[in-house]
Amino acid sequence: MEIREILPWDKPHFCRMVREFYRLPAVDHQIPDDHAERTFDLLMGDTPYARCFVAVDARDVPHAYCLCAVTWSNEAGGLCVWLEELMVEPSLRGQGIGQRLLGAAMAAYPDAARFRLEVTAQNPRAAALYRTLGFEDLAYLQMVRDQS
């Protein structure tokens, strides 16, 4: 698998993987399918706020992705890169693809003050990977207010 940034012809694969990601038992809730299309359209524009890396096979077909959202963190004293979503197709898990995707995202932001992600208790395997890469548990209670 080669790691590269997402490209315009990846749209059907990205939307398929996002749909699969949000139907996994380790994800807290589903999202409307059109959110993936809106995100993809944003990624294809000139935005400083989002970036996506994909792992592709020899035919250049994506089978895994890492979606990043970039913001400023006063607490961290600099850029904070949220590793929003990391998904590797089930048949390819355990081969180091997720670790390579995270590595690509981290290498793309060498000046970031913090990398942050979420993981549910139903995904201990992913949490173990993140801990081996230096991520630590936070005591924060996550809260959201959706506007739609």
PDB file of C-alpha atoms in Angstrom:
ATOM      1  CA  MET A   1       0.000   0.000   0.000  1.00  0.00           C
ATOM      2  CA  GLU A   2       1.187   3.463  -0.909  1.00  0.00           C
ATOM      3  CA  ILE A   3       0.162   6.489   1.174  1.00  0.00           C
ATOM      4  CA  ARG A   4      -0.770   9.677  -0.666  1.00  0.00           C
ATOM      5  CA  GLU A   5      -3.102  12.654  -0.392  1.00  0.00           C
ATOM      6  CA  ILE A   6      -6.641  12.226  -1.625  1.00  0.00           C
ATOM      7  CA  LEU A   7      -7.296  13.095  -5.286  1.00  0.00           C
ATOM      8  CA  PRO A   8     -10.438  14.048  -7.255  1.00  0.00           C
ATOM      9  CA  TRP A   9     -11.014  10.550  -8.672  1.00  0.00           C
ATOM     10  CA  ASP A  10     -11.061   9.082  -5.144  1.00  0.00           C
ATOM     11  CA  LYS A  11     -14.549  10.433  -4.386  1.00  0.00           C
ATOM     12  CA  PRO A  12     -16.549   7.187  -4.724  1.00  0.00           C
ATOM     13  CA  HIS A  13     -13.973   5.301  -2.653  1.00  0.00           C
ATOM     14  CA  PHE A  14     -13.853   8.013   0.020  1.00  0.00           C
ATOM     15  CA  CYS A  15     -17.647   8.144   0.297  1.00  0.00           C
ATOM     16  CA  ARG A  16     -17.816   4.333   0.501  1.00  0.00           C
ATOM     17  CA  MET A  17     -15.160   4.177   3.232  1.00  0.00           C
ATOM     18  CA  VAL A  18     -16.807   6.958   5.252  1.00  0.00           C
ATOM     19  CA  ARG A  19     -20.146   5.133   5.021  1.00  0.00           C
ATOM     20  CA  GLU A  20     -18.453   1.932   6.254  1.00  0.00           C
ATOM     21  CA  PHE A  21     -16.586   3.801   9.012  1.00  0.00           C
ATOM     22  CA  TYR A  22     -19.761   5.285  10.472  1.00  0.00           C
ATOM     23  CA  ARG A  23     -21.444   1.893  10.531  1.00  0.00           C
ATOM     24  CA  LEU A  24     -18.688   0.226  12.561  1.00  0.00           C
ATOM     25  CA  PRO A  25     -19.539  -0.827  16.126  1.00  0.00           C
ATOM     26  CA  ALA A  26     -16.571   1.209  17.380  1.00  0.00           C
ATOM     27  CA  VAL A  27     -18.159   4.467  16.142  1.00  0.00           C
ATOM     28  CA  ASP A  28     -20.642   6.145  18.459  1.00  0.00           C
ATOM     29  CA  HIS A  29     -23.219   7.180  15.838  1.00  0.00           C
ATOM     30  CA  GLN A  30     -23.936   7.289  12.114  1.00  0.00           C
ATOM     31  CA  ILE A  31     -23.921  10.406   9.958  1.00  0.00           C
ATOM     32  CA  PRO A  32     -25.907  11.283   6.824  1.00  0.00           C
ATOM     33  CA  ASP A  33     -24.206  10.063   3.642  1.00  0.00           C
ATOM     34  CA  ASP A  34     -24.160  13.566   2.169  1.00  0.00           C
ATOM     35  CA  HIS A  35     -21.672  14.663   4.856  1.00  0.00           C
ATOM     36  CA  ALA A  36     -18.960  12.598   3.117  1.00  0.00           C
ATOM     37  CA  GLU A  37     -19.697  14.300  -0.192  1.00  0.00           C
ATOM     38  CA  ARG A  38     -19.567  17.752   1.404  1.00  0.00           C
ATOM     39  CA  THR A  39     -16.287  16.871   3.123  1.00  0.00           C
ATOM     40  CA  PHE A  40     -14.818  15.558  -0.112  1.00  0.00           C
ATOM     41  CA  ASP A  41     -15.815  18.758  -1.939  1.00  0.00           C
ATOM     42  CA  LEU A  42     -14.114  20.795   0.796  1.00  0.00           C
ATOM     43  CA  LEU A  43     -10.968  18.659   0.498  1.00  0.00           C
ATOM     44  CA  MET A  44     -10.834  19.324  -3.248  1.00  0.00           C
ATOM     45  CA  GLY A  45     -10.964  23.080  -2.650  1.00  0.00           C
ATOM     46  CA  ASP A  46      -8.248  25.329  -1.330  1.00  0.00           C
ATOM     47  CA  THR A  47      -8.923  24.935   2.390  1.00  0.00           C
ATOM     48  CA  PRO A  48      -6.372  25.187   5.194  1.00  0.00           C
ATOM     49  CA  TYR A  49      -8.785  23.444   7.579  1.00  0.00           C
ATOM     50  CA  ALA A  50      -8.911  19.862   6.292  1.00  0.00           C
ATOM     51  CA  ARG A  51      -6.646  17.310   4.656  1.00  0.00           C
ATOM     52  CA  CYS A  52      -6.994  13.619   3.882  1.00  0.00           C
ATOM     53  CA  PHE A  53      -4.460  10.859   3.317  1.00  0.00           C
ATOM     54  CA  VAL A  54      -5.323   7.536   1.698  1.00  0.00           C
ATOM     55  CA  ALA A  55      -3.643   4.148   1.433  1.00  0.00           C
ATOM     56  CA  VAL A  56      -3.939   2.839  -2.123  1.00  0.00           C
ATOM     57  CA  ASP A  57      -3.299  -0.533  -3.732  1.00  0.00           C
ATOM     58  CA  ALA A  58      -1.255  -1.191  -6.888  1.00  0.00           C
ATOM     59  CA  ARG A  59      -4.237  -0.059  -9.025  1.00  0.00           C
ATOM     60  CA  ASP A  60      -4.351   3.271  -7.110  1.00  0.00           C
ATOM     61  CA  VAL A  61      -7.626   2.344  -5.361  1.00  0.00           C
ATOM     62  CA  PRO A  62      -7.958   3.648  -1.779  1.00  0.00           C
ATOM     63  CA  HIS A  63      -8.629   1.093   0.971  1.00  0.00           C
ATOM     64  CA  ALA A  64      -7.935   3.248   4.042  1.00  0.00           C
ATOM     65  CA  TYR A  65      -8.005   6.920   4.952  1.00  0.00           C
ATOM     66  CA  CYS A  66      -7.037   9.436   7.618  1.00  0.00           C
ATOM     67  CA  LEU A  67      -9.048  12.667   7.709  1.00  0.00           C
ATOM     68  CA  CYS A  68      -7.405  15.619   9.463  1.00  0.00           C
ATOM     69  CA  ALA A  69      -8.938  18.881  10.681  1.00  0.00           C
ATOM     70  CA  VAL A  70      -6.620  21.753  11.541  1.00  0.00           C
ATOM     71  CA  THR A  71      -7.289  24.376  14.188  1.00  0.00           C
ATOM     72  CA  TRP A  72      -5.436  26.597  16.639  1.00  0.00           C
ATOM     73  CA  SER A  73      -5.104  25.564  20.279  1.00  0.00           C
ATOM     74  CA  ASN A  74      -4.349  28.135  22.935  1.00  0.00           C
ATOM     75  CA  GLU A  75      -3.939  25.277  25.412  1.00  0.00           C
ATOM     76  CA  ALA A  76      -1.276  23.614  23.254  1.00  0.00           C
ATOM     77  CA  GLY A  77       0.219  26.928  22.147  1.00  0.00           C
ATOM     78  CA  GLY A  78      -0.037  26.304  18.413  1.00  0.00           C
ATOM     79  CA  LEU A  79      -1.661  24.341  15.643  1.00  0.00           C
ATOM     80  CA  CYS A  80      -3.742  21.369  16.694  1.00  0.00           C
ATOM     81  CA  VAL A  81      -4.312  18.659  14.130  1.00  0.00           C
ATOM     82  CA  TRP A  82      -7.420  16.642  14.893  1.00  0.00           C
ATOM     83  CA  LEU A  83      -7.097  13.166  13.458  1.00  0.00           C
ATOM     84  CA  GLU A  84     -10.830  13.130  12.814  1.00  0.00           C
ATOM     85  CA  GLU A  85     -11.216   9.732  11.222  1.00  0.00           C
ATOM     86  CA  LEU A  86      -8.921   6.793  10.619  1.00  0.00           C
ATOM     87  CA  MET A  87     -10.346   3.803   8.807  1.00  0.00           C
ATOM     88  CA  VAL A  88      -8.635   0.737   7.367  1.00  0.00           C
ATOM     89  CA  GLU A  89     -10.771  -1.831   5.570  1.00  0.00           C
ATOM     90  CA  PRO A  90     -11.216  -4.918   7.788  1.00  0.00           C
ATOM     91  CA  SER A  91      -9.291  -7.319   5.520  1.00  0.00           C
ATOM     92  CA  LEU A  92      -6.210  -5.069   5.710  1.00  0.00           C
ATOM     93  CA  ARG A  93      -6.095  -4.370   9.447  1.00  0.00           C
ATOM     94  CA  GLY A  94      -3.040  -5.428  11.421  1.00  0.00           C
ATOM     95  CA  GLN A  95      -0.627  -4.686   8.556  1.00  0.00           C
ATOM     96  CA  GLY A  96       0.614  -1.307   9.813  1.00  0.00           C
ATOM     97  CA  ILE A  97      -1.471   0.739   7.361  1.00  0.00           C
ATOM     98  CA  GLY A  98      -3.143   2.790  10.101  1.00  0.00           C
ATOM     99  CA  GLN A  99       0.226   3.551  11.640  1.00  0.00           C
ATOM    100  CA  ARG A 100       1.575   4.643   8.243  1.00  0.00           C
ATOM    101  CA  LEU A 101      -1.441   6.882   7.633  1.00  0.00           C
ATOM    102  CA  LEU A 102      -0.947   8.521  11.035  1.00  0.00           C
ATOM    103  CA  GLY A 103       2.740   8.927  10.240  1.00  0.00           C
ATOM    104  CA  ALA A 104       1.918  10.664   6.962  1.00  0.00           C
ATOM    105  CA  ALA A 105      -0.490  13.023   8.711  1.00  0.00           C
ATOM    106  CA  MET A 106       2.046  13.835  11.408  1.00  0.00           C
ATOM    107  CA  ALA A 107       4.819  14.377   8.854  1.00  0.00           C
ATOM    108  CA  ALA A 108       2.577  16.789   6.937  1.00  0.00           C
ATOM    109  CA  TYR A 109       2.377  19.052  10.004  1.00  0.00           C
ATOM    110  CA  PRO A 110       5.885  19.088  11.485  1.00  0.00           C
ATOM    111  CA  ASP A 111       5.214  22.359  13.325  1.00  0.00           C
ATOM    112  CA  ALA A 112       1.951  21.244  14.950  1.00  0.00           C
ATOM    113  CA  ALA A 113       1.900  21.700  18.708  1.00  0.00           C
ATOM    114  CA  ARG A 114      -0.583  18.867  19.219  1.00  0.00           C
ATOM    115  CA  PHE A 115      -2.192  15.936  17.468  1.00  0.00           C
ATOM    116  CA  ARG A 116      -5.522  14.926  18.927  1.00  0.00           C
ATOM    117  CA  LEU A 117      -7.986  12.117  18.296  1.00  0.00           C
ATOM    118  CA  GLU A 118     -10.976  10.358  19.782  1.00  0.00           C
ATOM    119  CA  VAL A 119     -11.446   6.651  20.325  1.00  0.00           C
ATOM    120  CA  THR A 120     -14.408   4.806  21.820  1.00  0.00           C
ATOM    121  CA  ALA A 121     -14.118   2.221  24.557  1.00  0.00           C
ATOM    122  CA  GLN A 122     -15.438  -0.291  21.998  1.00  0.00           C
ATOM    123  CA  ASN A 123     -12.195   0.060  20.021  1.00  0.00           C
ATOM    124  CA  PRO A 124      -9.413  -1.073  22.388  1.00  0.00           C
ATOM    125  CA  ARG A 125      -7.191  -2.247  19.529  1.00  0.00           C
ATOM    126  CA  ALA A 126      -7.083   1.251  18.040  1.00  0.00           C
ATOM    127  CA  ALA A 127      -6.518   2.800  21.481  1.00  0.00           C
ATOM    128  CA  ALA A 128      -3.556   0.470  22.011  1.00  0.00           C
ATOM    129  CA  LEU A 129      -2.051   1.547  18.675  1.00  0.00           C
ATOM    130  CA  TYR A 130      -2.481   5.223  19.552  1.00  0.00           C
ATOM    131  CA  ARG A 131      -0.791   4.719  22.926  1.00  0.00           C
ATOM    132  CA  THR A 132       2.222   3.042  21.272  1.00  0.00           C
ATOM    133  CA  LEU A 133       2.496   6.158  19.085  1.00  0.00           C
ATOM    134  CA  GLY A 134       2.662   8.412  22.142  1.00  0.00           C
ATOM    135  CA  PHE A 135      -0.980   9.459  22.546  1.00  0.00           C
ATOM    136  CA  GLU A 136      -2.259   9.766  26.105  1.00  0.00           C
ATOM    137  CA  ASP A 137      -5.737   9.501  27.572  1.00  0.00           C
ATOM    138  CA  LEU A 138      -7.448  12.780  28.470  1.00  0.00           C
ATOM    139  CA  ALA A 139      -9.753  13.238  31.440  1.00  0.00           C
ATOM    140  CA  TYR A 140     -12.009  15.580  29.463  1.00  0.00           C
ATOM    141  CA  LEU A 141     -15.661  14.798  28.950  1.00  0.00           C
ATOM    142  CA  GLN A 142     -16.432  15.473  25.272  1.00  0.00           C
ATOM    143  CA  MET A 143     -19.539  17.547  24.584  1.00  0.00           C
ATOM    144  CA  VAL A 144     -21.102  18.725  21.320  1.00  0.00           C
ATOM    145  CA  ARG A 145     -23.953  20.879  20.141  1.00  0.00           C
ATOM    146  CA  ASP A 146     -24.948  20.115  16.582  1.00  0.00           C
ATOM    147  CA  GLN A 147     -26.671  22.895  14.693  1.00  0.00           C
ATOM    148  CA  SER A 148     -28.398  20.831  12.035  1.00  0.00           C
TER     149      SER A 148
END
